[in-house]
Amino acid sequence: MAKKQFKAESKRLLDLMINSIYTHKEIFLRELISNASDAIDKLAYLALTDDSVGLNRNDFAIHLAADKDARTLTVSDNGIGMSKEEMEENLGTIAHSGSLQFKTAMEKQEDIDIIGQFGVGFYSAFMVADKVTVASKKFGSDEAWKWESTGADGYTMTPCEKETAGTEIVLYLKPDGEEENYSDFLGEYRLRGLVKKYSDYIRYPVRMEVEERRPTEETKDDEEPKYETVREEQTLNSMIPLWQKNKKDVTQEEYLNFYRDKFFDYEEPVGTIHIAVEGAVTYKALLYIPAKAPYDFYTKDFKSGLQLYSSGVMIMDHCEELLPDHFRFVRGVVDTQDLSLNISREMLQHTRGLKAIASNLEKKIKAELLRLLEQDREKYEKFYASFGRQLKYGLVSDYGMHKEVLQDLILFHSDKEGKLVSLKEYTDAMPASQKHIYFATGNGAAQLAKLPQTTMLRERGFDVLLLTEQVDEFIPQTLNKYAEHEFRNILTDDLDLATDEEKKAAEEKAEAFKPCTDFIKETLGDKVDEVRVSNDLGTHAVTMVPEGGMSFEMEKYFKSMDPTNDMKAGRVLEVNPEHPALVSLKESMESDTEKAKKYVELLYCQGLLMANLPLEDVTAYTDLVCELMK
């Protein structure tokens, strides 16, 4: 029979579909199985009203068969089949979809779930095959037809013999090359893996004859076991997704087994979210909150996103658009028919529905995390140890756009409680006399707890949040307030504790002590930007505080990133005029100026040590201490 040309498109279009539309060649099997499922759907629908079909749901199946010698892979179904005219229309016209026509025709009668909507999935077979044949017999017809093509040059149609209705597609695989090993698609293990990955939840069984070694008989302990090789047909897919079941019908063990099998994490997740939403966008989802971060979580190699399914067919393995970055640790699946996919079913064309799903998922995830925080603190803190930093990064990113979502999920070390507390817990426990949220930043809670300002606030019954991670620096700036309470840095901000009378007395004290602060500044020169009197040092003599908007921890961070970086925070030495050391200094200024200068150097070094800053000359400091001890 003469070869027919494709009706609509040129060789260039078919080349484009084969070589450009699909990201991975392995997708071809997903497309062929999806088409087979569509064909069975049509006959199953017809069987509801036509007793002559003679099949029930349990009779339908999709079969795979690999022949390594002939280098063929066969995908067959017992669905509705195609007539000669339908084969020419569906296979002879690129981008024509019989499934879409069927769905459109049936929409007014019943909600029909048809996967294939574009009519190009079949042509993905040419990514791995240099020849494809399709034998099909329409249900109710007495004749069968065979379609054959080697690609864009066209196709032939010839009558053939086929006993039952349905379609059989045979792929003649391309020769192996340096870059592609097409023989791989004939291996049982590979085919099983592709079905499991992309078509595990097709509603009909996908079956294949597999080879197994079995013991032939019972053997004694001292005998070698005897085996025989047998071949049997096995079902490769599980068919019913866990997320499609009613939540009340799923056991905790089933949730856990699914998580372990799907995401290869054998530590039990801290939270499970099972959602079924109907409305403007209808979808089902099964999400898990892991207890432990994978080794590459905080690297660029980590792949975030949820698995996206459409009618049980996996469309994307990592759909990043479904998760905000601050919740990128969540694992799970989303299944919806309400998304517009491109013709390869690998990318999304319109994102309105996707954004609606993502927004709803964000709320559900936050609600689950809040539930854990309030009802299962041990689990939440286990989760927080792994992912708390991610929540903090999310809070400060995008100019604080997500702070309302995340601020109640963040935990900080409490000086007063000696444990992690949330901002709500902190503000709920504040004494009536406390106006602000006090915090200190540094590289360790133990060191921050010993700061003179921390000690003074503790004695007043006020708590201090001890912020010990680099990202913590930006959280108070991003939030500015929480529950109408301003954040105050105990090292740099006015703690707003003094009455008007106390402020006036402090000003008078600073003025009276000015000759001493001037002497200290003159002695230290450019080592400090300012010397000033402080009333917040309690029993301590001095402390060093940053000035100019940069903290000492941020200075250390920039230095660690680039040792040649000379960015430095301003240094302000605060002194306690009532401390005996400062009293001695003031007396020495009048009796022994040189000794007073040594006292100043000693106080300066103590200020650096209090701020956990490196001494400029450790040897000189130890010599100075020894000299003053004579």
XYZ file of C-alpha atoms in Angstrom:
630
model
C 0.000 0.000 0.000
C 1.233 3.467 -0.860
C 2.697 5.502 1.962
C 0.510 8.354 3.197
C 1.831 11.665 4.387
C 0.935 13.159 7.727
C -1.993 15.485 7.205
C -1.026 18.540 9.173
C 2.663 19.004 9.786
C 6.086 18.716 8.262
C 9.158 16.696 9.126
C 10.427 19.701 11.057
C 7.422 19.630 13.407
C 7.777 15.926 14.144
C 11.511 16.369 14.669
C 10.701 19.160 17.118
C 8.304 16.952 19.089
C 10.678 14.010 19.169
C 13.819 15.971 20.044
C 12.662 19.053 21.957
C 9.281 18.714 23.637
C 10.212 15.991 26.099
C 13.009 16.479 28.600
C 13.658 12.776 29.171
C 13.332 9.960 26.662
C 11.953 7.634 29.332
C 8.721 9.689 29.260
C 7.579 7.717 26.214
C 6.377 4.812 28.361
C 4.298 7.110 30.544
C 2.603 8.521 27.446
C 1.799 5.155 25.899
C 0.436 3.751 29.162
C -1.654 6.897 29.650
C -3.102 6.527 26.164
C -3.909 2.879 26.884
C -5.649 3.916 30.095
C -7.706 6.445 28.113
C -8.791 3.741 25.685
C -9.896 1.470 28.534
C -11.740 4.390 30.162
C -13.827 4.802 27.027
C -14.818 1.136 26.879
C -15.422 1.009 30.642
C -17.759 3.988 30.270
C -19.563 2.274 27.408
C -19.892 -0.907 29.508
C -22.037 1.007 32.008
C -24.859 1.234 29.436
C -24.032 -1.543 26.940
C -24.179 -5.137 28.208
C -22.625 -6.398 24.981
C -19.210 -5.165 26.135
C -19.074 -8.226 28.366
C -16.273 -6.838 30.546
C -16.238 -5.419 34.055
C -13.624 -3.218 35.697
C -11.527 -6.179 36.861
C -11.186 -7.466 33.288
C -9.333 -4.420 31.974
C -5.519 -4.319 31.891
C -2.487 -2.904 30.104
C 0.297 -5.294 29.118
C 4.005 -4.770 28.475
C 6.196 -7.255 26.633
C 9.897 -6.919 25.851
C 11.735 -9.023 23.272
C 15.481 -8.491 23.573
C 16.312 -10.569 20.482
C 13.898 -8.668 18.215
C 14.599 -5.387 20.112
C 10.869 -4.678 20.431
C 8.754 -3.325 23.236
C 4.994 -3.900 23.037
C 2.322 -1.950 24.892
C -1.190 -3.374 24.520
C -4.619 -2.782 26.011
C -8.137 -4.200 25.809
C -9.791 -0.812 25.530
C -12.158 0.643 22.972
C -9.760 0.336 20.026
C -9.780 2.444 16.844
C -11.402 2.127 13.467
C -9.455 2.788 10.283
C -10.836 6.325 10.117
C -9.972 6.998 13.759
C -6.446 5.681 13.293
C -5.888 7.972 10.342
C -7.407 10.881 12.228
C -5.631 10.280 15.542
C -2.299 8.893 14.320
C -2.121 10.494 10.897
C -2.661 14.012 12.224
C -0.056 15.264 14.629
C -1.499 16.973 17.701
C -4.998 15.578 17.223
C -6.554 14.124 20.332
C -9.427 11.662 20.343
C -9.306 11.695 24.147
C -9.980 15.399 24.227
C -12.928 15.011 21.858
C -14.350 12.194 23.988
C -13.969 14.210 27.175
C -15.648 17.240 25.607
C -18.552 15.136 24.364
C -19.101 13.464 27.732
C -18.637 16.484 30.034
C -22.335 17.334 29.989
C -23.290 13.793 30.981
C -20.749 12.839 33.608
C -17.368 13.824 35.020
C -15.035 11.796 32.816
C -11.384 11.682 33.818
C -9.323 11.395 30.651
C -5.575 11.829 30.821
C -4.559 12.449 27.221
C -5.605 15.854 25.924
C -3.072 16.772 23.269
C -2.555 13.845 20.916
C 1.222 14.138 20.726
C 2.111 11.680 23.497
C 2.028 8.783 21.071
C 4.772 10.370 18.979
C 7.162 10.306 21.944
C 7.659 6.665 20.924
C 9.887 7.899 18.102
C 12.375 9.194 20.674
C 13.430 5.595 21.310
C 12.143 3.737 18.251
C 12.989 4.087 14.581
C 9.820 2.184 13.617
C 6.400 1.945 15.284
C 3.429 -0.249 14.398
C -0.081 0.070 15.809
C -2.627 -2.715 15.414
C -6.118 -1.817 16.575
C -9.640 -3.198 16.463
C -12.581 -1.021 17.337
C -15.125 -2.497 19.758
C -18.126 -3.694 17.758
C -16.186 -3.875 14.498
C -15.268 -6.987 12.526
C -12.097 -5.570 11.014
C -8.695 -4.566 12.400
C -6.104 -2.232 10.905
C -2.370 -1.837 11.211
C -0.669 1.575 11.166
C 3.085 1.645 10.509
C 5.585 4.484 10.362
C 9.288 5.191 10.567
C 8.797 8.869 11.347
C 8.090 12.061 9.476
C 8.242 10.453 6.012
C 4.674 9.246 6.517
C 2.805 6.067 7.346
C 1.009 3.072 5.829
C -2.370 1.521 6.693
C -3.093 -2.160 6.030
C -5.760 -4.622 7.191
C -4.630 -7.102 9.860
C -5.894 -9.917 12.055
C -6.820 -9.164 15.679
C -9.195 -11.292 17.731
C -10.344 -8.822 20.390
C -10.983 -5.107 20.646
C -8.099 -2.958 21.770
C -4.777 -1.621 20.595
C -1.278 -3.079 20.382
C 1.715 -0.776 19.867
C 5.078 -2.271 18.944
C 8.218 -0.172 19.213
C 11.306 -1.261 17.254
C 14.044 0.289 19.334
C 16.862 2.279 17.810
C 20.396 0.850 17.801
C 22.463 1.686 20.860
C 24.889 4.556 20.477
C 27.655 6.231 22.436
C 25.225 8.528 24.259
C 22.067 6.404 24.438
C 21.610 2.773 25.448
C 18.144 2.034 24.063
C 18.456 -1.628 25.046
C 17.999 -0.427 28.597
C 14.276 -0.050 27.873
C 14.000 -3.801 27.313
C 15.162 -4.718 30.810
C 12.560 -5.934 33.295
C 14.061 -3.926 36.160
C 14.118 -0.722 34.090
C 10.547 -1.117 32.869
C 9.334 -1.924 36.368
C 11.046 1.228 37.651
C 9.526 3.470 34.946
C 6.014 2.160 35.635
C 6.538 2.690 39.347
C 7.866 6.198 38.811
C 5.363 7.585 36.305
C 2.340 5.277 36.125
C 2.087 3.667 39.538
C -1.397 5.105 40.060
C -2.956 4.430 36.672
C -6.328 2.966 37.659
C -5.869 -0.220 35.616
C -3.228 -2.891 36.228
C -0.057 -2.647 34.161
C 1.162 -6.213 33.772
C 4.335 -7.818 32.467
C 5.716 -11.314 32.367
C 8.813 -11.453 34.563
C 11.433 -14.055 35.269
C 12.075 -15.376 38.789
C 14.307 -17.986 40.383
C 12.528 -20.192 42.873
C 13.678 -23.164 44.960
C 12.442 -26.387 43.404
C 12.161 -28.334 46.618
C 12.979 -28.194 50.304
C 16.605 -28.967 51.014
C 18.419 -29.975 54.155
C 20.826 -27.654 55.892
C 23.885 -29.463 54.534
C 22.684 -29.468 50.942
C 22.925 -26.803 48.262
C 19.462 -25.402 47.401
C 18.140 -26.161 43.932
C 16.427 -23.497 41.869
C 14.360 -23.297 38.734
C 13.665 -20.291 36.554
C 9.986 -19.560 36.031
C 8.166 -16.812 34.220
C 4.917 -15.353 35.491
C 2.833 -12.301 34.865
C 3.018 -9.663 37.576
C 1.194 -6.382 38.158
C 3.748 -3.565 38.254
C 1.622 -0.711 39.586
C -0.273 -0.204 42.850
C -3.245 1.509 41.088
C -4.921 3.118 44.102
C -3.018 6.143 45.468
C -3.033 6.502 49.229
C -4.049 10.144 48.901
C -7.214 9.151 47.031
C -8.477 7.196 50.021
C -10.618 8.716 52.737
C -8.437 9.939 55.583
C -10.340 7.885 58.150
C -9.636 4.716 56.159
C -5.842 5.106 56.205
C -3.818 3.735 59.118
C -0.726 5.385 60.566
C 1.298 2.405 59.399
C 0.122 2.953 55.811
C 1.112 6.616 55.990
C 4.531 5.695 57.336
C 5.155 2.927 54.796
C 4.182 5.217 51.929
C 6.576 7.895 53.201
C 9.456 5.471 53.519
C 8.866 3.850 50.138
C 8.275 7.096 48.277
C 10.903 9.368 49.812
C 13.491 6.873 51.112
C 13.543 8.354 54.614
C 13.422 5.734 57.332
C 13.030 8.194 60.185
C 9.401 8.770 61.078
C 8.112 12.199 59.973
C 6.908 14.575 62.681
C 3.735 15.489 60.822
C 1.380 14.168 58.119
C -1.107 16.312 56.204
C -3.838 14.592 54.157
C -5.974 17.041 52.190
C -8.953 16.765 49.855
C -10.154 20.110 48.504
C -13.088 20.794 46.207
C -13.907 24.220 44.851
C -12.469 26.649 42.344
C -9.467 24.319 42.222
C -10.007 20.677 43.136
C -7.053 18.635 44.326
C -5.869 16.027 46.783
C -2.558 16.075 48.583
C -0.526 14.000 50.997
C 2.293 15.925 52.670
C 4.929 14.978 55.221
C 7.043 17.123 57.544
C 10.395 15.346 58.009
C 12.097 15.066 61.368
C 15.611 15.352 59.995
C 17.186 17.334 57.188
C 18.856 15.372 54.364
C 22.603 15.829 54.132
C 22.351 18.225 51.177
C 19.383 20.290 52.419
C 21.327 23.522 52.897
C 23.190 23.177 49.597
C 22.337 24.202 46.051
C 22.094 20.524 45.100
C 18.930 19.935 47.146
C 15.823 19.554 44.997
C 12.716 20.947 46.616
C 9.107 20.726 45.483
C 6.238 18.282 45.592
C 5.462 15.486 43.158
C 2.674 16.656 40.849
C 0.174 14.152 39.482
C -2.703 14.533 37.071
C -5.249 11.719 37.263
C -2.681 9.417 38.834
C 0.021 10.108 36.224
C 3.162 11.790 37.529
C 3.727 15.052 35.682
C 6.652 16.508 37.631
C 8.944 14.970 40.227
C 9.821 18.284 41.877
C 7.213 21.004 41.325
C 8.819 23.940 43.155
C 5.859 26.230 42.488
C 3.718 24.235 44.914
C 5.873 25.092 47.940
C 7.139 28.451 49.230
C 10.875 28.379 49.788
C 10.505 28.642 53.578
C 8.656 25.308 53.559
C 10.930 23.627 51.022
C 11.620 20.792 53.470
C 8.083 19.384 53.041
C 7.804 16.168 51.023
C 4.672 14.856 49.376
C 2.362 14.635 46.391
C -0.417 16.727 44.871
C -2.941 15.266 42.432
C -5.225 17.550 40.429
C -6.935 17.734 37.060
C -7.404 21.501 37.293
C -4.062 22.574 35.817
C -3.249 23.525 32.248
C -0.226 21.533 31.108
C 1.817 22.035 27.994
C 1.725 19.397 25.306
C 4.520 17.344 26.865
C 2.722 17.250 30.216
C 6.032 18.208 31.792
C 5.475 21.938 32.347
C 2.654 24.160 33.453
C 1.207 26.744 31.106
C -1.013 28.746 33.446
C -0.256 29.277 37.113
C -3.485 30.698 38.592
C -4.686 27.274 39.751
C -1.194 26.360 40.848
C -0.929 29.505 42.954
C -4.283 28.761 44.566
C -3.085 25.270 45.527
C 0.269 26.584 46.776
C -1.433 29.239 48.905
C -3.729 26.683 50.484
C -0.878 24.254 51.118
C 1.119 26.991 52.847
C -1.754 27.552 55.279
C -2.133 23.836 55.926
C 1.588 23.396 56.586
C 1.682 26.350 58.976
C -1.380 25.019 60.833
C 0.286 21.616 61.251
C 3.513 23.182 62.517
C 1.590 25.334 65.003
C -0.261 22.235 66.179
C 3.044 20.488 66.808
C 4.455 23.539 68.571
C 1.485 23.774 70.924
C 0.601 20.111 71.401
C 3.773 18.089 70.822
C 6.696 20.300 71.804
C 9.257 17.491 71.777
C 8.498 16.628 68.154
C 8.491 20.289 67.142
C 11.874 20.980 68.695
C 13.268 17.896 66.965
C 11.980 19.291 63.676
C 13.217 22.784 64.554
C 16.747 21.569 65.198
C 16.896 20.556 61.527
C 14.773 23.199 59.815
C 14.558 26.188 62.155
C 17.233 27.999 60.204
C 15.172 27.582 57.028
C 12.185 29.219 58.744
C 14.396 32.103 59.841
C 15.778 32.606 56.347
C 12.225 32.604 55.049
C 11.187 35.242 57.565
C 13.918 37.726 56.618
C 13.869 37.038 52.857
C 11.926 39.096 50.321
C 12.008 42.141 52.630
C 9.974 40.351 55.285
C 7.096 39.476 52.957
C 6.478 36.189 54.799
C 6.892 37.389 58.385
C 3.192 37.057 59.222
C 3.309 33.401 58.190
C 6.505 32.532 60.041
C 6.886 34.746 63.106
C 4.929 32.392 65.387
C 6.995 29.380 64.299
C 10.393 30.819 65.240
C 12.088 29.807 68.511
C 14.853 31.572 70.455
C 16.864 30.665 73.513
C 15.420 32.325 76.609
C 17.867 33.550 79.255
C 15.190 33.452 81.947
C 13.672 30.062 81.034
C 16.898 28.386 79.964
C 15.152 26.808 76.947
C 13.691 27.626 73.536
C 10.624 29.869 73.521
C 8.425 31.356 70.824
C 7.755 35.070 70.586
C 4.213 34.463 71.823
C 5.511 32.576 74.845
C 7.999 35.358 75.538
C 5.452 38.180 75.351
C 2.817 36.237 77.298
C 5.321 35.843 80.160
C 6.455 39.492 80.206
C 5.915 41.333 83.525
C 3.447 44.200 83.344
C 6.303 46.673 83.845
C 8.251 45.408 80.796
C 7.680 47.461 77.674
C 10.015 45.899 75.105
C 11.340 42.594 73.791
C 15.002 42.474 74.766
C 17.558 40.517 72.784
C 21.290 40.072 72.403
C 23.231 38.638 69.467
C 26.404 36.597 69.720
C 27.989 33.253 69.004
C 26.814 31.397 72.094
C 23.971 31.512 74.595
C 26.300 30.918 77.545
C 28.439 33.931 76.637
C 25.423 36.177 76.030
C 23.908 35.160 79.362
C 26.957 36.611 81.143
C 26.722 40.046 79.535
C 26.293 42.781 82.153
C 23.138 44.022 80.417
C 21.668 40.504 80.490
C 22.498 40.174 84.169
C 20.926 43.536 84.993
C 17.701 42.722 83.109
C 17.532 39.291 84.728
C 17.739 40.918 88.159
C 14.757 43.083 87.203
C 12.775 39.973 86.243
C 12.999 40.686 82.494
C 13.850 37.981 79.984
C 16.425 38.352 77.198
C 16.284 36.411 73.916
C 19.753 35.090 73.126
C 20.206 35.118 69.328
C 23.120 32.930 68.315
C 22.832 32.355 64.540
C 23.978 34.785 61.857
C 20.505 35.011 60.336
C 19.138 35.992 63.782
C 20.715 39.423 63.350
C 18.102 40.378 60.785
C 14.971 39.046 62.484
C 14.384 41.951 64.939
C 15.000 44.428 62.104
C 12.531 42.582 59.876
C 9.807 42.245 62.494
C 10.415 45.571 64.261
C 7.503 44.732 66.595
C 5.670 41.706 67.895
C 2.349 41.989 69.763
C 2.895 45.770 69.823
C 6.218 45.402 71.671
C 9.347 46.829 70.035
C 12.571 44.853 69.853
C 15.492 46.359 71.760
C 19.108 45.257 71.364
C 20.550 45.295 74.882
C 24.007 46.137 73.515
C 23.139 49.106 71.326
C 19.630 50.368 72.058
C 18.200 52.437 74.866
C 16.661 49.865 77.203
C 14.067 52.457 78.267
C 14.227 51.485 81.928
C 15.046 54.758 83.661
C 12.523 57.283 84.976
C 12.869 60.954 84.117
C 14.540 61.537 87.464
C 16.948 58.647 86.878
C 17.773 59.945 83.406
C 18.543 63.378 84.798
C 20.732 61.871 87.509
C 22.541 59.783 84.890
C 23.232 62.858 82.766
C 24.673 64.622 85.780
C 26.784 61.576 86.634
C 28.113 61.394 83.047
C 28.965 65.078 83.101
C 30.794 64.716 86.407
C 32.723 61.730 85.036
C 33.524 63.448 81.725
C 37.176 64.186 82.591
C 37.669 60.434 83.067
C 35.900 59.408 79.835
C 37.892 62.073 77.960
C 41.104 60.688 79.426
C 40.164 57.144 78.365
C 39.335 58.275 74.831
C 42.556 60.270 74.545
C 44.578 57.291 75.768
C 42.970 54.796 73.407
C 42.832 57.138 70.423
C 41.402 55.483 67.266
C 40.957 52.118 68.984
C 37.464 53.222 70.014
C 34.969 55.590 68.436
C 33.533 56.770 71.725
C 33.742 56.287 75.490
C 30.561 56.833 77.484
C 29.022 56.226 80.868
C 26.433 53.437 81.158
C 23.933 52.728 83.914
C 23.184 49.228 82.587
C 26.386 47.423 83.575
C 25.322 46.230 87.028
C 28.385 44.850 88.822
C 30.626 44.977 85.727
C 33.220 47.657 85.078
C 33.156 47.915 81.269
C 31.740 46.485 78.098
C 32.347 47.029 74.398
C 29.314 47.648 72.194
C 29.013 48.049 68.409
C 28.091 51.287 66.701
C 27.017 52.219 63.186
C 24.437 49.537 62.378
C 26.817 46.568 62.142
C 27.163 44.052 64.941
C 30.386 42.372 65.972
C 28.992 39.028 64.802
C 28.300 40.447 61.362
C 31.826 41.834 61.260
C 33.191 38.364 62.011
C 30.953 36.875 59.320
C 32.223 39.222 56.615
C 35.792 38.564 57.732
C 35.300 34.799 57.527
C 33.906 35.131 54.007
C 36.749 37.396 52.871
C 39.846 37.765 55.096
C 40.832 40.897 53.167
C 37.528 42.597 54.039
C 38.162 45.559 56.331
C 34.521 46.320 57.201
C 34.307 46.861 60.940
C 31.580 47.749 63.399
C 32.144 50.901 65.395
C 33.543 50.296 68.885
C 32.110 52.092 71.884
C 33.588 51.449 75.332
C 30.936 51.797 78.009
C 32.099 52.272 81.603
C 30.483 51.995 85.015
C 31.636 55.034 87.034
C 30.622 53.435 90.331
C 32.734 50.323 89.875
C 35.869 50.165 92.092
C 38.082 49.739 89.024
C 36.869 53.043 87.584
C 37.212 54.710 90.971
C 40.859 53.535 91.061
C 41.387 54.822 87.534
C 40.055 58.239 88.456
C 42.355 58.403 91.493
C 45.361 57.304 89.433
C 44.698 60.079 86.912
C 45.576 62.549 89.673
C 48.474 60.669 91.279
C 50.120 58.528 88.574
C 49.169 59.299 84.947
C 51.275 56.503 83.440
C 49.689 53.950 85.733
C 46.243 55.342 84.835
C 47.006 54.799 81.146
C 47.852 51.176 81.883
C 44.526 50.823 83.693
C 42.819 52.197 80.576
C 44.563 49.625 78.370
C 43.514 46.888 80.765
C 39.870 48.045 80.750
C 39.936 48.253 76.963
C 41.158 44.648 76.684
C 38.500 43.550 79.144
C 35.889 45.273 76.980
C 37.104 43.310 73.941
C 36.967 40.054 75.867
C 33.450 40.842 77.136
C 32.359 41.326 73.507
C 34.126 38.105 72.457
C 36.451 40.088 70.191
C 40.093 39.107 69.626
C 42.812 40.927 71.537
C 45.190 42.838 69.320
C 48.261 41.597 71.221
C 47.732 38.743 73.678
C 51.332 38.844 74.902
C 51.165 42.571 75.635
C 47.920 42.015 77.554
C 49.394 39.277 79.770
C 52.529 41.421 80.397
C 50.280 44.339 81.327
C 48.317 42.267 83.848
C 51.528 40.945 85.412
C 53.005 44.412 85.605
C 49.955 45.819 87.406
C 50.076 42.888 89.852
C 53.587 43.813 91.078
